[in-house]
Amino acid sequence: MKRDVLVFGELKSGNLRSVSFEAVAAAKKMAGDGQVVVVLIGEEVQRYPKEMIVYGADRVLTVEHKNLKKATTDGYAQALFKVIEEEQPDGLIFAHTTLGKELASRVASRMEAGLVSDVTGISREEEVIVFTRPFFSGRAFEKKVITEGLMMVTIRPNNIPPLERDPYRIGTVESVDIEIENLRTLITETIDNKRNGLDLSEAKIIVAGGRGVKNAEGFETLEELAEVLGGTVGASRGACDAGFCDYSLQIGQTGKVVTPDLYIACGISGDIQHLAGMSNSKMIVAINKDPEAHIFNVADYGIVGDLFEIVPALVEEVKQM
Ligand code: FAD
């Protein structure tokens, strides 16, 4: 089997997102003996092809233009249409991020392609590529195939492991010239809101707080734990609605979907809408003073008690390690 698969290599704040490497691994599974071609769009993208090649890309296409310095769906979609026209790939992979989701739906609509979103696993059954994705807020998984034409998917970060880094791997790098016309929006400045330099949807360790954290000062206690563990802070909608923290931290059905290696839920009751965003985390630790709290149903480890005693004790314990 031979399929050429294009990967949109996503950058954020001047760095390659780790999900871009996971997308290359996903593309390898789809490609068989075909090529994995990564497209990098933006500013000074010439810096990144080598990193994509050592993680499995066969070719890297770089697209630079004065109107593509900051990502807009409009501009990036124009660039992608041009690349797709020239490359005629059999498959196309995006990260299941805000930008990836927007671009994938626009490109799929224009190309009249089948799109499977939020994919967490890819397998091959004889010649057929099967995509696994969660549904019913993560309570069940379904398997999907695209029956004809261009196969498009978005992959959920932290689910498909990247390939092993091979510093001796060889690939080619080509730059693509492109004209960008009639852009309706242009981003002139972005103001980053992420904490600890870590992006919530890609973080390996998340310490999340709920209404039980009581106030914004309570979140400082969680930040301390996140810092000693090398993780970042998230929140329930209860905590965001109460004004304890910013909505960019919200995890759940109407917030971010996360799958870290470790999720520590502090003062979160575990309502279904919150579970939708975190129940596929690899290990869940719940701290709650109510032994009947629903969060304990999905937790691997449960601590019944007051988070204001337990979290500082954990911080001290980790510092001793
Ligand atoms: P609560 O339910 O009030 O729970 C607080 C918990 O803290 C309790 O279990 C309590 O025992 C515990 N606690 C209190 N004090 C302490 C202490 N000192 N130590 C330890 N434990 C303590 N919610 C989301 O999170 N994400 C979403 O994306 C989301 N989307 C939604 C979409 C829709 C359409 C709707 C209707 C709701 C949505 N919700 C979402 C809201 C959701 O239903 C819950 O209301 C919310 O998750 C509750 O937040 P919470 O667990 O922080 O608060």
Coordinates of C-alpha atoms and ligand atoms in Angstrom, one line a residue:
M1 CA 0.0 0.0 0.0
K2 CA 1.3 3.4 -0.9
R3 CA -0.3 6.7 0.0
D4 CA 1.2 10.2 0.1
V5 CA 0.1 12.0 3.3
L6 CA 0.4 15.7 3.9
V7 CA 0.8 17.0 7.5
F8 CA 0.1 20.5 8.6
G9 CA 3.0 21.2 11.0
E10 CA 1.5 23.6 13.5
L11 CA 3.6 26.2 15.3
K12 CA 2.7 28.2 18.4
S13 CA 4.6 31.2 19.7
G14 CA 7.5 30.4 17.4
N15 CA 7.8 26.8 18.4
L16 CA 6.7 23.5 16.8
R17 CA 3.8 22.1 18.7
S18 CA 4.6 18.6 20.0
V19 CA 1.3 17.4 18.3
S20 CA 3.0 18.1 15.0
F21 CA 5.4 15.2 15.7
E22 CA 2.5 13.0 16.7
A23 CA 0.8 13.9 13.4
V24 CA 3.9 12.7 11.5
A25 CA 3.7 9.3 13.3
A26 CA -0.1 9.2 12.4
A27 CA 0.8 10.0 8.8
K28 CA 3.4 7.2 8.7
K29 CA 0.6 4.7 9.7
M30 CA -1.6 6.0 6.9
A31 CA 1.1 6.3 4.3
G32 CA 2.5 2.7 4.2
D33 CA 5.2 2.9 1.5
G34 CA 4.1 6.4 0.5
Q35 CA 5.7 9.7 1.5
V36 CA 5.0 11.8 4.6
V37 CA 5.2 15.5 3.5
V38 CA 5.0 18.2 6.2
V39 CA 3.9 21.7 5.3
L40 CA 5.2 24.5 7.5
I41 CA 3.5 27.9 7.1
G42 CA 4.4 31.2 8.9
E43 CA 7.4 33.3 9.8
E44 CA 11.0 32.1 9.6
V45 CA 9.7 28.5 9.2
Q46 CA 13.1 27.6 7.6
R47 CA 14.2 26.9 11.2
Y48 CA 12.1 23.8 11.7
P49 CA 12.3 21.3 8.8
K50 CA 15.3 19.4 10.2
E51 CA 13.3 18.7 13.4
M52 CA 10.4 17.3 11.4
I53 CA 12.7 15.1 9.3
V54 CA 14.4 13.5 12.3
Y55 CA 10.9 12.6 13.6
G56 CA 9.9 10.9 10.3
A57 CA 9.0 13.4 7.6
D58 CA 10.3 12.5 4.1
R59 CA 9.8 16.0 2.7
V60 CA 9.2 19.4 4.2
L61 CA 7.6 22.2 2.3
T62 CA 8.0 25.7 3.7
V63 CA 5.6 28.5 2.9
E64 CA 6.5 32.1 3.9
H65 CA 4.7 35.3 3.0
K66 CA 4.4 38.7 4.6
N67 CA 0.6 38.0 5.2
L68 CA 1.2 34.6 6.7
K69 CA 3.3 35.6 9.7
K70 CA 0.4 35.1 12.1
A71 CA -2.0 32.3 11.5
T72 CA -5.4 33.1 10.0
T73 CA -7.7 30.5 8.7
D74 CA -8.2 32.6 5.6
G75 CA -4.6 33.0 4.7
Y76 CA -3.4 29.5 5.7
A77 CA -6.3 27.9 3.8
Q78 CA -5.2 29.7 0.7
A79 CA -1.7 28.4 1.1
L80 CA -2.9 24.9 1.8
F81 CA -5.1 24.9 -1.3
K82 CA -2.1 25.7 -3.4
V83 CA 0.0 23.0 -1.8
I84 CA -2.8 20.4 -2.2
E85 CA -3.2 21.3 -5.8
E86 CA 0.4 20.7 -6.5
E87 CA 1.0 17.7 -4.3
Q88 CA -2.4 15.8 -4.9
P89 CA -2.0 13.9 -1.6
D90 CA -4.1 10.9 -0.6
G91 CA -4.3 12.0 3.1
L92 CA -4.2 15.2 5.1
I93 CA -3.6 15.5 8.8
F94 CA -4.1 18.4 11.2
A95 CA -3.8 18.7 15.0
H96 CA -7.2 18.8 16.8
T97 CA -6.4 22.3 18.0
T98 CA -8.3 25.6 17.5
L99 CA -6.4 26.3 14.3
G100 CA -6.3 22.7 13.1
K101 CA -10.0 22.3 13.5
E102 CA -10.8 25.5 11.6
L103 CA -8.4 24.8 8.8
A104 CA -9.5 21.1 8.5
S105 CA -13.2 21.9 8.1
R106 CA -12.5 24.7 5.6
V107 CA -10.2 22.5 3.5
A108 CA -12.5 19.5 3.7
S109 CA -15.5 21.5 2.6
R110 CA -13.6 23.0 -0.4
M111 CA -12.0 19.6 -1.4
E112 CA -15.3 17.7 -0.8
A113 CA -13.2 15.3 1.3
G114 CA -14.2 13.0 4.1
L115 CA -13.1 14.3 7.5
V116 CA -12.8 12.4 10.8
S117 CA -12.1 14.7 13.7
D118 CA -10.6 14.2 17.1
V119 CA -8.9 10.9 16.2
T120 CA -7.1 9.1 19.1
G121 CA -5.9 6.0 17.2
I122 CA -5.2 4.8 13.7
S123 CA -4.9 1.2 12.6
R124 CA -4.8 -0.6 9.3
E125 CA -7.1 -3.5 8.5
E126 CA -5.7 -5.0 5.3
E127 CA -5.8 -2.1 2.9
V128 CA -8.3 0.0 4.9
I129 CA -7.3 2.7 7.3
V130 CA -9.5 2.7 10.4
F131 CA -9.7 5.8 12.7
T132 CA -10.8 5.6 16.3
R133 CA -12.4 8.6 18.0
P134 CA -14.3 9.2 21.2
F135 CA -17.9 10.2 21.3
F136 CA -20.7 10.7 23.9
S137 CA -18.2 13.0 25.8
G138 CA -15.6 10.2 25.9
R139 CA -18.0 7.5 27.2
A140 CA -17.6 5.4 24.1
F141 CA -15.3 5.1 21.1
E142 CA -16.2 4.6 17.5
K143 CA -14.2 3.4 14.5
K144 CA -14.6 5.2 11.2
V145 CA -13.3 4.7 7.7
I146 CA -13.3 7.2 4.8
T147 CA -14.6 5.4 1.8
E148 CA -13.4 7.5 -1.1
G149 CA -11.3 10.5 -2.1
L150 CA -8.9 12.5 0.1
M151 CA -8.8 11.2 3.7
M152 CA -8.7 14.0 6.2
V153 CA -8.3 13.7 10.0
T154 CA -7.6 15.9 13.0
I155 CA -5.7 14.1 15.8
R156 CA -6.1 14.7 19.5
P157 CA -2.8 15.8 21.1
N158 CA -1.1 13.4 23.5
N159 CA -2.7 10.2 22.1
I160 CA -0.6 9.0 19.1
P161 CA 3.1 8.7 20.3
P162 CA 5.7 10.4 18.1
L163 CA 8.3 8.2 16.3
E164 CA 11.7 7.8 17.9
R165 CA 14.0 10.7 17.0
D166 CA 16.6 9.6 14.5
P167 CA 19.3 12.3 14.0
Y168 CA 20.7 10.6 10.9
R169 CA 17.4 10.5 9.0
I170 CA 17.5 12.3 5.6
G171 CA 14.8 14.2 4.0
T172 CA 14.3 17.0 1.5
V173 CA 13.3 20.6 2.1
E174 CA 11.6 22.8 -0.5
S175 CA 10.2 26.3 -0.3
V176 CA 6.9 27.0 -2.0
D177 CA 6.2 30.5 -3.5
I178 CA 2.7 31.6 -3.1
E179 CA 0.5 34.7 -3.8
I180 CA -2.0 35.5 -1.1
E181 CA -5.0 37.4 -2.3
N182 CA -7.9 39.3 -0.8
L183 CA -7.3 38.5 2.9
R184 CA -10.3 39.5 4.9
T185 CA -8.5 39.4 8.2
L186 CA -4.9 40.0 9.2
I187 CA -3.6 39.5 12.8
T188 CA -1.3 42.3 13.7
E189 CA -0.4 41.2 17.3
T190 CA -1.0 38.2 19.6
I191 CA -0.9 38.5 23.3
D192 CA 0.0 35.1 24.9
N193 CA -2.0 34.0 27.9
K194 CA -0.4 30.6 28.6
R195 CA 1.2 29.9 32.0
N196 CA 4.6 28.3 32.8
G197 CA 5.3 28.3 29.0
L198 CA 3.0 25.2 28.7
D199 CA 0.0 24.7 26.5
L200 CA -2.9 23.1 28.4
S201 CA -4.0 20.8 25.6
E202 CA -0.4 19.4 25.2
A203 CA 0.7 19.5 28.9
K204 CA 1.8 16.1 30.4
I205 CA 0.8 17.1 34.0
I206 CA -2.3 19.2 34.8
V207 CA -3.3 20.4 38.3
A208 CA -6.9 21.5 37.9
G209 CA -9.1 23.4 40.4
G210 CA -12.8 23.7 40.8
R211 CA -15.2 25.7 42.9
G212 CA -13.8 24.0 46.0
V213 CA -10.6 26.1 45.5
K214 CA -12.8 29.0 46.8
N215 CA -11.0 32.0 45.2
A216 CA -8.2 33.3 43.0
E217 CA -5.7 33.0 45.9
G218 CA -6.6 29.3 46.2
F219 CA -5.4 28.9 42.6
E220 CA -1.9 30.1 43.7
T221 CA -1.7 27.0 45.9
L222 CA -2.4 24.9 42.8
E223 CA 0.1 26.8 40.7
E224 CA 2.8 25.9 43.3
L225 CA 2.0 22.2 42.9
A226 CA 2.0 22.5 39.1
E227 CA 5.3 24.2 39.2
V228 CA 7.1 21.6 41.3
L229 CA 5.7 18.9 39.2
G230 CA 6.6 20.6 35.9
G231 CA 3.0 20.9 34.8
T232 CA 0.4 23.6 34.3
V233 CA -2.9 24.6 35.9
G234 CA -6.4 24.0 34.5
A235 CA -9.9 24.6 35.8
S236 CA -13.5 23.5 35.9
R237 CA -16.2 25.8 34.5
G238 CA -17.4 26.2 38.0
A239 CA -14.1 27.9 38.9
C240 CA -14.1 30.0 35.8
D241 CA -17.7 31.1 36.2
A242 CA -16.9 32.1 39.8
G243 CA -14.1 34.4 38.5
F244 CA -11.3 32.4 40.2
C245 CA -9.4 32.1 36.9
D246 CA -9.4 32.8 33.2
Y247 CA -11.8 31.0 30.8
S248 CA -8.7 29.9 28.8
L249 CA -8.1 27.4 31.6
Q250 CA -11.5 25.7 31.3
I251 CA -11.5 22.0 30.7
G252 CA -14.5 20.1 29.6
Q253 CA -17.3 19.8 27.1
T254 CA -17.3 23.6 26.3
G255 CA -13.6 24.0 27.2
K256 CA -10.4 22.2 26.3
V257 CA -10.1 18.5 25.9
V258 CA -6.9 17.2 27.6
T259 CA -5.2 13.9 27.8
P260 CA -2.2 14.4 30.1
D261 CA -0.2 11.6 31.8
L262 CA -1.3 12.9 35.2
Y263 CA -4.4 14.9 36.0
I264 CA -4.9 16.1 39.6
A265 CA -8.4 17.4 40.2
C266 CA -8.7 19.6 43.3
G267 CA -12.2 20.6 44.6
I268 CA -13.9 19.5 41.4
S269 CA -17.2 17.5 41.8
G270 CA -16.8 15.6 38.5
D271 CA -20.0 16.6 36.5
I272 CA -20.3 14.9 33.1
Q273 CA -19.4 18.1 31.3
H274 CA -16.1 18.3 33.1
L275 CA -15.4 14.6 32.6
A276 CA -15.9 15.1 28.9
G277 CA -12.7 17.1 28.8
M278 CA -10.4 15.0 31.0
S279 CA -11.6 11.4 31.6
N280 CA -9.2 10.0 29.0
S281 CA -6.2 11.3 31.0
K282 CA -3.7 8.5 31.6
M283 CA -3.8 8.8 35.4
I284 CA -6.3 10.7 37.5
V285 CA -5.9 11.8 41.1
A286 CA -8.9 13.4 42.8
I287 CA -8.8 15.5 45.9
N288 CA -12.2 16.2 47.3
K289 CA -13.7 16.5 50.8
D290 CA -16.9 14.8 49.8
P291 CA -16.3 11.0 49.6
E292 CA -19.5 10.7 47.3
A293 CA -18.2 13.2 44.7
H294 CA -18.5 11.8 41.1
I295 CA -14.9 12.6 40.3
F296 CA -13.9 9.5 42.4
N297 CA -15.7 7.3 39.8
V298 CA -13.1 8.1 37.2
A299 CA -10.1 8.6 39.5
D300 CA -7.2 6.1 39.7
Y301 CA -6.3 7.5 43.2
G302 CA -8.7 9.4 45.4
I303 CA -7.8 11.5 48.4
V304 CA -10.8 12.4 50.6
G305 CA -9.9 15.6 52.5
D306 CA -9.4 19.3 52.5
L307 CA -7.4 20.4 49.4
F308 CA -5.9 23.3 51.4
E309 CA -4.2 20.8 53.7
I310 CA -3.4 18.2 51.0
V311 CA -2.0 20.3 48.2
P312 CA 0.6 22.1 50.4
A313 CA 1.6 18.7 51.8
L314 CA 2.1 17.4 48.3
V315 CA 4.2 20.4 47.4
E316 CA 6.5 19.8 50.4
E317 CA 6.7 16.1 49.6
V318 CA 7.6 16.6 45.9
K319 CA 10.2 19.2 46.9
Q320 CA 11.9 16.6 49.1
M321 CA 12.2 14.1 46.2
Ligands
FAD1 P1 -18.9 22.1 42.1 O1 -19.8 21.2 41.4 O2 -19.6 23.1 42.9 O3 -18.0 21.2 43.0 C1 -17.1 21.7 43.9 C2 -16.4 20.5 44.6 O4 -15.4 21.0 45.5 C3 -17.4 19.7 45.4 O5 -17.4 18.4 45.1 C4 -16.9 19.9 46.9 O6 -17.1 18.7 47.7 C5 -15.5 20.2 46.7 N1 -14.8 20.9 47.7 C6 -15.3 22.1 48.3 N2 -14.4 22.6 49.2 C7 -13.3 21.7 49.2 C8 -12.1 21.6 49.9 N3 -11.7 22.6 50.8 N4 -11.3 20.6 49.6 C9 -11.6 19.6 48.7 N5 -12.8 19.6 48.0 C10 -13.6 20.7 48.2 N6 -18.1 22.3 33.5 C11 -16.8 22.1 33.2 O7 -16.0 21.9 34.1 N7 -16.3 22.2 31.9 C12 -17.1 22.4 30.9 O8 -16.6 22.5 29.7 C13 -18.5 22.6 31.1 N8 -19.4 22.8 30.1 C14 -20.7 22.8 30.4 C15 -21.6 22.9 29.3 C16 -23.0 22.9 29.6 C17 -24.0 23.0 28.4 C18 -23.5 22.9 30.9 C19 -24.9 22.9 31.2 C20 -22.6 22.8 32.0 C21 -21.2 22.8 31.7 N9 -20.3 22.7 32.8 C22 -19.0 22.5 32.5 C23 -20.7 22.9 34.2 C24 -20.8 21.6 34.9 O9 -22.1 21.1 34.8 C25 -20.5 21.9 36.4 O10 -21.4 22.9 36.9 C26 -19.1 22.3 36.8 O11 -18.2 21.4 36.2 C27 -19.0 22.3 38.3 O12 -17.7 22.8 38.6 P2 -17.0 22.3 40.0 O13 -16.9 20.8 40.0 O14 -15.8 23.1 40.1 O15 -18.0 22.9 41.1

